[in-house]
Coordinates of C-alpha atoms in Angstrom, one line a residue:
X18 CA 29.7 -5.4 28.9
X19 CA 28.6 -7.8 31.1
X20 CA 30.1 -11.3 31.0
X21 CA 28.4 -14.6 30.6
X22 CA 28.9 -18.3 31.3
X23 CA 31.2 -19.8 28.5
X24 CA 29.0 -21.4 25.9
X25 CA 31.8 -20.9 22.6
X26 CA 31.3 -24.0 20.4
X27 CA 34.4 -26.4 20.9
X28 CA 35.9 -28.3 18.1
X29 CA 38.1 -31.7 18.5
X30 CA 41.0 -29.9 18.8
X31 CA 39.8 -27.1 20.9
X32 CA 38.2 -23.6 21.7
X33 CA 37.0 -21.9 18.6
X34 CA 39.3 -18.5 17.7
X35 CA 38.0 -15.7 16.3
X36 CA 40.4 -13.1 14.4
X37 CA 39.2 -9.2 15.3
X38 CA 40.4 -6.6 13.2
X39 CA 39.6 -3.3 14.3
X40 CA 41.8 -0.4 14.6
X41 CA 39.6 1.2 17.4
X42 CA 41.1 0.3 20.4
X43 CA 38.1 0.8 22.9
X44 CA 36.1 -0.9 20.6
X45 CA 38.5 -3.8 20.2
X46 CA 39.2 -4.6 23.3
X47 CA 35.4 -4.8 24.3
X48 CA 34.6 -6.9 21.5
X49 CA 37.7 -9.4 22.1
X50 CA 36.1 -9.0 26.2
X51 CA 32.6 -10.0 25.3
X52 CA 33.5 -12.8 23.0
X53 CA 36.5 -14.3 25.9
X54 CA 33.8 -14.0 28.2
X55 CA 31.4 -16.6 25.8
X56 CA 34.7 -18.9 25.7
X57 CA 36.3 -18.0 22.4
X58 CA 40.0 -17.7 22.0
X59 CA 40.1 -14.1 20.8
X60 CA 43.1 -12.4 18.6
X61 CA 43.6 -8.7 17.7
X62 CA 44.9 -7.1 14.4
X63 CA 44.9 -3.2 14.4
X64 CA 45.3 -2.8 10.5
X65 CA 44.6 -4.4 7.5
X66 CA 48.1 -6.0 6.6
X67 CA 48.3 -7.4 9.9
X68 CA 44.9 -8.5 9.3
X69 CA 45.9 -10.5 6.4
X70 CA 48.9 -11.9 8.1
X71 CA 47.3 -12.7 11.3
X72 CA 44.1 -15.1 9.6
X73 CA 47.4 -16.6 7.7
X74 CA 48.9 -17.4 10.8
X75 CA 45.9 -18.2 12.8
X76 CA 43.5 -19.8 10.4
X77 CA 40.9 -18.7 12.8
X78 CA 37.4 -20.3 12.7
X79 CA 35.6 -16.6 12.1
X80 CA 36.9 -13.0 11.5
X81 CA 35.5 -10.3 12.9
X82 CA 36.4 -7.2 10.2
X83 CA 36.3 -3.3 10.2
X84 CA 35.3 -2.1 7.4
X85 CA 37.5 1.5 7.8
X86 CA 40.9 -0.3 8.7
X87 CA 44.4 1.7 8.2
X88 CA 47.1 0.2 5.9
X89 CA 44.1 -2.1 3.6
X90 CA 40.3 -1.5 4.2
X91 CA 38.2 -4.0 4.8
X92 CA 36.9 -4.9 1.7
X93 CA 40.7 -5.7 0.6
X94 CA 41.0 -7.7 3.6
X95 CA 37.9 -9.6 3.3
X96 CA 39.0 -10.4 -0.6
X97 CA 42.3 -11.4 0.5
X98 CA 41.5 -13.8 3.4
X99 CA 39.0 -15.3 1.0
X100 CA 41.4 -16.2 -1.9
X101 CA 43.4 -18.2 0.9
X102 CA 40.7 -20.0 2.4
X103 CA 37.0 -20.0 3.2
X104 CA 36.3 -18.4 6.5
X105 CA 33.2 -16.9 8.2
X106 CA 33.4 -13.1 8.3
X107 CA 31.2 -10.4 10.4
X108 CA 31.7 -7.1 9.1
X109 CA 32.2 -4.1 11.8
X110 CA 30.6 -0.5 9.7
X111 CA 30.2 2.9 10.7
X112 CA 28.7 3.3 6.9
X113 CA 24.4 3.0 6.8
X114 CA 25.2 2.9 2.7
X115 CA 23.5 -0.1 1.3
X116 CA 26.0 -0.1 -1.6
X117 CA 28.9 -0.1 1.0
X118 CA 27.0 -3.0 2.8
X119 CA 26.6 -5.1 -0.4
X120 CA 30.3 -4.6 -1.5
X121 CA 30.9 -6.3 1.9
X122 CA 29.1 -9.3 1.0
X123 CA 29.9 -9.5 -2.4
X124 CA 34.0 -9.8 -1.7
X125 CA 32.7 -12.8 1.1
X126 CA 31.4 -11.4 4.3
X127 CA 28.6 -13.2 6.0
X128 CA 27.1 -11.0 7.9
X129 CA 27.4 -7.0 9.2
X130 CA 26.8 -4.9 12.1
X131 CA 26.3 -1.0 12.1
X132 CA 28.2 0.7 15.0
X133 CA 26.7 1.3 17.2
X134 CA 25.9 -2.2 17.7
X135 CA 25.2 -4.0 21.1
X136 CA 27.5 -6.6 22.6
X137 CA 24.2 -9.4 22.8
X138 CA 24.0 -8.6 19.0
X139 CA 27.5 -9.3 18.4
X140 CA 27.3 -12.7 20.3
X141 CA 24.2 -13.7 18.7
X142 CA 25.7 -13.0 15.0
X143 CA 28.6 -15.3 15.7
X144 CA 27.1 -18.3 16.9
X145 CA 24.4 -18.1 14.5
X146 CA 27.6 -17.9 11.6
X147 CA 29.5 -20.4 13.2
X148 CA 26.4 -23.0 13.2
X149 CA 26.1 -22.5 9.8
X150 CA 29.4 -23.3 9.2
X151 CA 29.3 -26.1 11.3
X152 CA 26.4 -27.8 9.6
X153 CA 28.1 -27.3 6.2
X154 CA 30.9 -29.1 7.4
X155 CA 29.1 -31.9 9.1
X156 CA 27.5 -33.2 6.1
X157 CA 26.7 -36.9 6.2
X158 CA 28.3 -38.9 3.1
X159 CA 26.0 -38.3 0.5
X160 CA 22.9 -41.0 0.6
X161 CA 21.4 -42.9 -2.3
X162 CA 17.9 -40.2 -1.8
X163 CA 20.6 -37.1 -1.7
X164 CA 18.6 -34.0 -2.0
X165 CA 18.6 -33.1 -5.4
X166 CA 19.9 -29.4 -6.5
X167 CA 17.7 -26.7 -7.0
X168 CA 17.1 -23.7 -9.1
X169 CA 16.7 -20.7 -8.5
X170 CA 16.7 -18.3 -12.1
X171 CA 19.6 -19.4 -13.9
X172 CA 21.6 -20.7 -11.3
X173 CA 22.0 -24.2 -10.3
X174 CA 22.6 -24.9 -6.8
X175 CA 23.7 -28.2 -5.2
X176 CA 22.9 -28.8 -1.1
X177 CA 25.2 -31.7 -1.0
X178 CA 28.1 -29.8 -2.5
X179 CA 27.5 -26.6 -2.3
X180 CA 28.3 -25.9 -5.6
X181 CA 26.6 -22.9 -7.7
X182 CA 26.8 -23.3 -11.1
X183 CA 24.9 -21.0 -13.9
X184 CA 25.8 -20.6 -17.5
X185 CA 28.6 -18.5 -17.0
X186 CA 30.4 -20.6 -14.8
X187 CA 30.8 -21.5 -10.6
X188 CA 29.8 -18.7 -8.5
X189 CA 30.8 -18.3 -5.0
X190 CA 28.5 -17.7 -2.5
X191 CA 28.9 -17.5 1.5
X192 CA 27.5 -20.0 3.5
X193 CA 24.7 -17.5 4.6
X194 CA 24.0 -16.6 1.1
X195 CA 24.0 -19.9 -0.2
X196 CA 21.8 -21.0 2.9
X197 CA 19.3 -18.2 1.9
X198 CA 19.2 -19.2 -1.7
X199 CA 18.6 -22.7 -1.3
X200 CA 15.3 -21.8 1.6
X201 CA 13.9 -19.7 -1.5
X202 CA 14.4 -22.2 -4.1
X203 CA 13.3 -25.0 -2.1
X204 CA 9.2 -23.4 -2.1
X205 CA 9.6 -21.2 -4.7
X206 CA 5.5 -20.3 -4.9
X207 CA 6.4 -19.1 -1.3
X208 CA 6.3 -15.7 0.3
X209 CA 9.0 -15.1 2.8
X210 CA 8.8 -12.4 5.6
X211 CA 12.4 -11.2 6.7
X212 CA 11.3 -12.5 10.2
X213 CA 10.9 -16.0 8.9
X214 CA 14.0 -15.8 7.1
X215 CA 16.0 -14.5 9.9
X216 CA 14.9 -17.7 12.0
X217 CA 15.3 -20.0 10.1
X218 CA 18.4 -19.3 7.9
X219 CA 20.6 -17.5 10.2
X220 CA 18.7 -18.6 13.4
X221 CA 18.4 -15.1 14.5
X222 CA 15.2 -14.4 17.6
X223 CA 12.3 -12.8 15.5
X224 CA 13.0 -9.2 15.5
X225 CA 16.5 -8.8 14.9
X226 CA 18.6 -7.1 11.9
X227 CA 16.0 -7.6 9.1
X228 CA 18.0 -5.2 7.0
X229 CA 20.7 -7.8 6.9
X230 CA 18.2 -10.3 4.7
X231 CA 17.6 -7.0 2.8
X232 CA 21.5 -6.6 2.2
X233 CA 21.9 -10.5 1.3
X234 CA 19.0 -10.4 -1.1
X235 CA 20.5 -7.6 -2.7
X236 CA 23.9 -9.7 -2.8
X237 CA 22.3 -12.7 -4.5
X238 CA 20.7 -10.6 -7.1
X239 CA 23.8 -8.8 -7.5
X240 CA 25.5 -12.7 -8.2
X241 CA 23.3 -14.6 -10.0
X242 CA 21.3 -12.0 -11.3
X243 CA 18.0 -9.7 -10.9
X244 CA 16.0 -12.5 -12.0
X245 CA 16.4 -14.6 -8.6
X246 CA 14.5 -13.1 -6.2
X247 CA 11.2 -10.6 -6.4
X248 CA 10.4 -8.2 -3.6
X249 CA 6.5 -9.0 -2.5
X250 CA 5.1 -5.1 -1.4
X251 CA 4.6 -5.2 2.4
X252 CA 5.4 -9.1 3.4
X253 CA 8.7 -10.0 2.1
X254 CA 10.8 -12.0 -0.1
X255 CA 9.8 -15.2 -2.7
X256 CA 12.3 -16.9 -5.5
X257 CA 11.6 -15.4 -9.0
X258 CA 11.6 -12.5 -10.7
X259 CA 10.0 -9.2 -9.8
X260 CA 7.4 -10.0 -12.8
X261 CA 6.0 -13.0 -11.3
X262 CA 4.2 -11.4 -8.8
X263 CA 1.7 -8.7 -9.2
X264 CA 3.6 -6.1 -7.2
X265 CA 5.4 -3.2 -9.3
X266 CA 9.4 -3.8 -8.5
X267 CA 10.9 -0.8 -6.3
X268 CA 11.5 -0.5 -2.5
X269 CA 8.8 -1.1 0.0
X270 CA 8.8 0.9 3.2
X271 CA 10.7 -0.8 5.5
X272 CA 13.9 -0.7 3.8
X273 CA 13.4 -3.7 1.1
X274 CA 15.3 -5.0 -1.5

């Protein structure tokens, strides 16, 4: 991997650290490389336990997660690092399962990566869930003209807060999902290629990981219900249900929700 000019984010206090957890050593090590090089303080955790302990400890700004981890997998990790705190998580796979991949963002990762994945990838998925982050938490005090929240099905969704409420209760979302949710609600007559979506919710180049709107559609749907977002046949993604739209519900070559 080829190192870069430091370009990390830095908060206040300092250079933001990312937790990796990966029992791979090779892999580890160039991941923890890459991610110095961009000017990251970097920590590794080889197991899941350690895992937990370490993001304890640490209270890194983003965890970077195996999902195949020795001691706890992933997905116990990721529910456990959650219940302490909310932090931005990128999930490492080997699996291509989109039921695996969903699991992952249901328990509270942001964001995945299918090994074999390339080191530009991996640098472009962390800024891109750290600026999210960082514009949730930069919220101005909230104006007389707030933005008003916004539905989308049953669910109730606040931009100032953050809060999703439907009539079984608060739901958590990520800060991607919620992100997501919100663009759809917001023009809900709308059609939404995965491209667009891609740009302008995680701030990905055109191009790149459309599968992971596909797995965070999925997510949603699997959240607040089936009713929140319809598939459009061969462009993309809209708020509503699969009925409002003239295309029969199923999969859509390409990979679609």
């Amino acid at each position: 991997m080829t190192a870069t000019a430091p370009s990390a984010p830095v908060s206040p206090a300092g250079p933001r650290t990312i937790l990796v957890v990966e029992d791979e050593t090779s892999i580890a090590e160039a991941v923890a490389t890459r991610l110095r090089s961009e000017g990251f303080v970097v920590h590794l955790a080889a197991d899941g336990p350690s895992g937990v302990r370490s993001c304890h400890d640490l209270a890194p700004d983003l965890v970077v997660l195996d999902l195949m981890l020795p001691g706890l997998d992933g997905l116990d990790v990721c529910r456990a690092i959650q219940q302490e705190r909310p932090v931005p998580v990128l999930m490492l796979t080997a699996r291509d399962s989109e039921a695996d991949l969903v699991e992952g963002l249901a328990t509270g990762a942001d964001d995945y990566l299918t090994k074999p994945f390339s080191a530009r990838e991996l640098v472009a998925r962390v800024h891109a869930l750290l600026r999210t982050v960082e514009r949730a938490a930069s919220l101005p005090p909230v104006p007389t003209d707030a933005p008003t929240p916004v539905a989308l099905g049953d669910a109730r969704l606040d931009p100032v807060t953050r809060e999703v409420t439907t009539p079984a209760g608060i739901v958590h979302l990520t800060p991607t999902e919620f992100d997501l949710a919100v663009h759809l609600a917001h023009d809900p007559r709308r059609v939404f290629t995965r491209e667009e979506l891609l740009e302008t919710v995680w701030g990905y180049p055109a191009g790149g990981g459309t599968r992971t709107v596909d797995s965070h559609v999925r997510a949603l749907r699997r959240k607040l219900g089936n009713d929140v977002v319809r598939t459009v046949h061969g462009v993309g993604y809209a708020a509503g249900t699969e009925s409002a739209g003239t295309e029969s519900a199923g999969t859509e070559s390409g990979g679609a929700a």
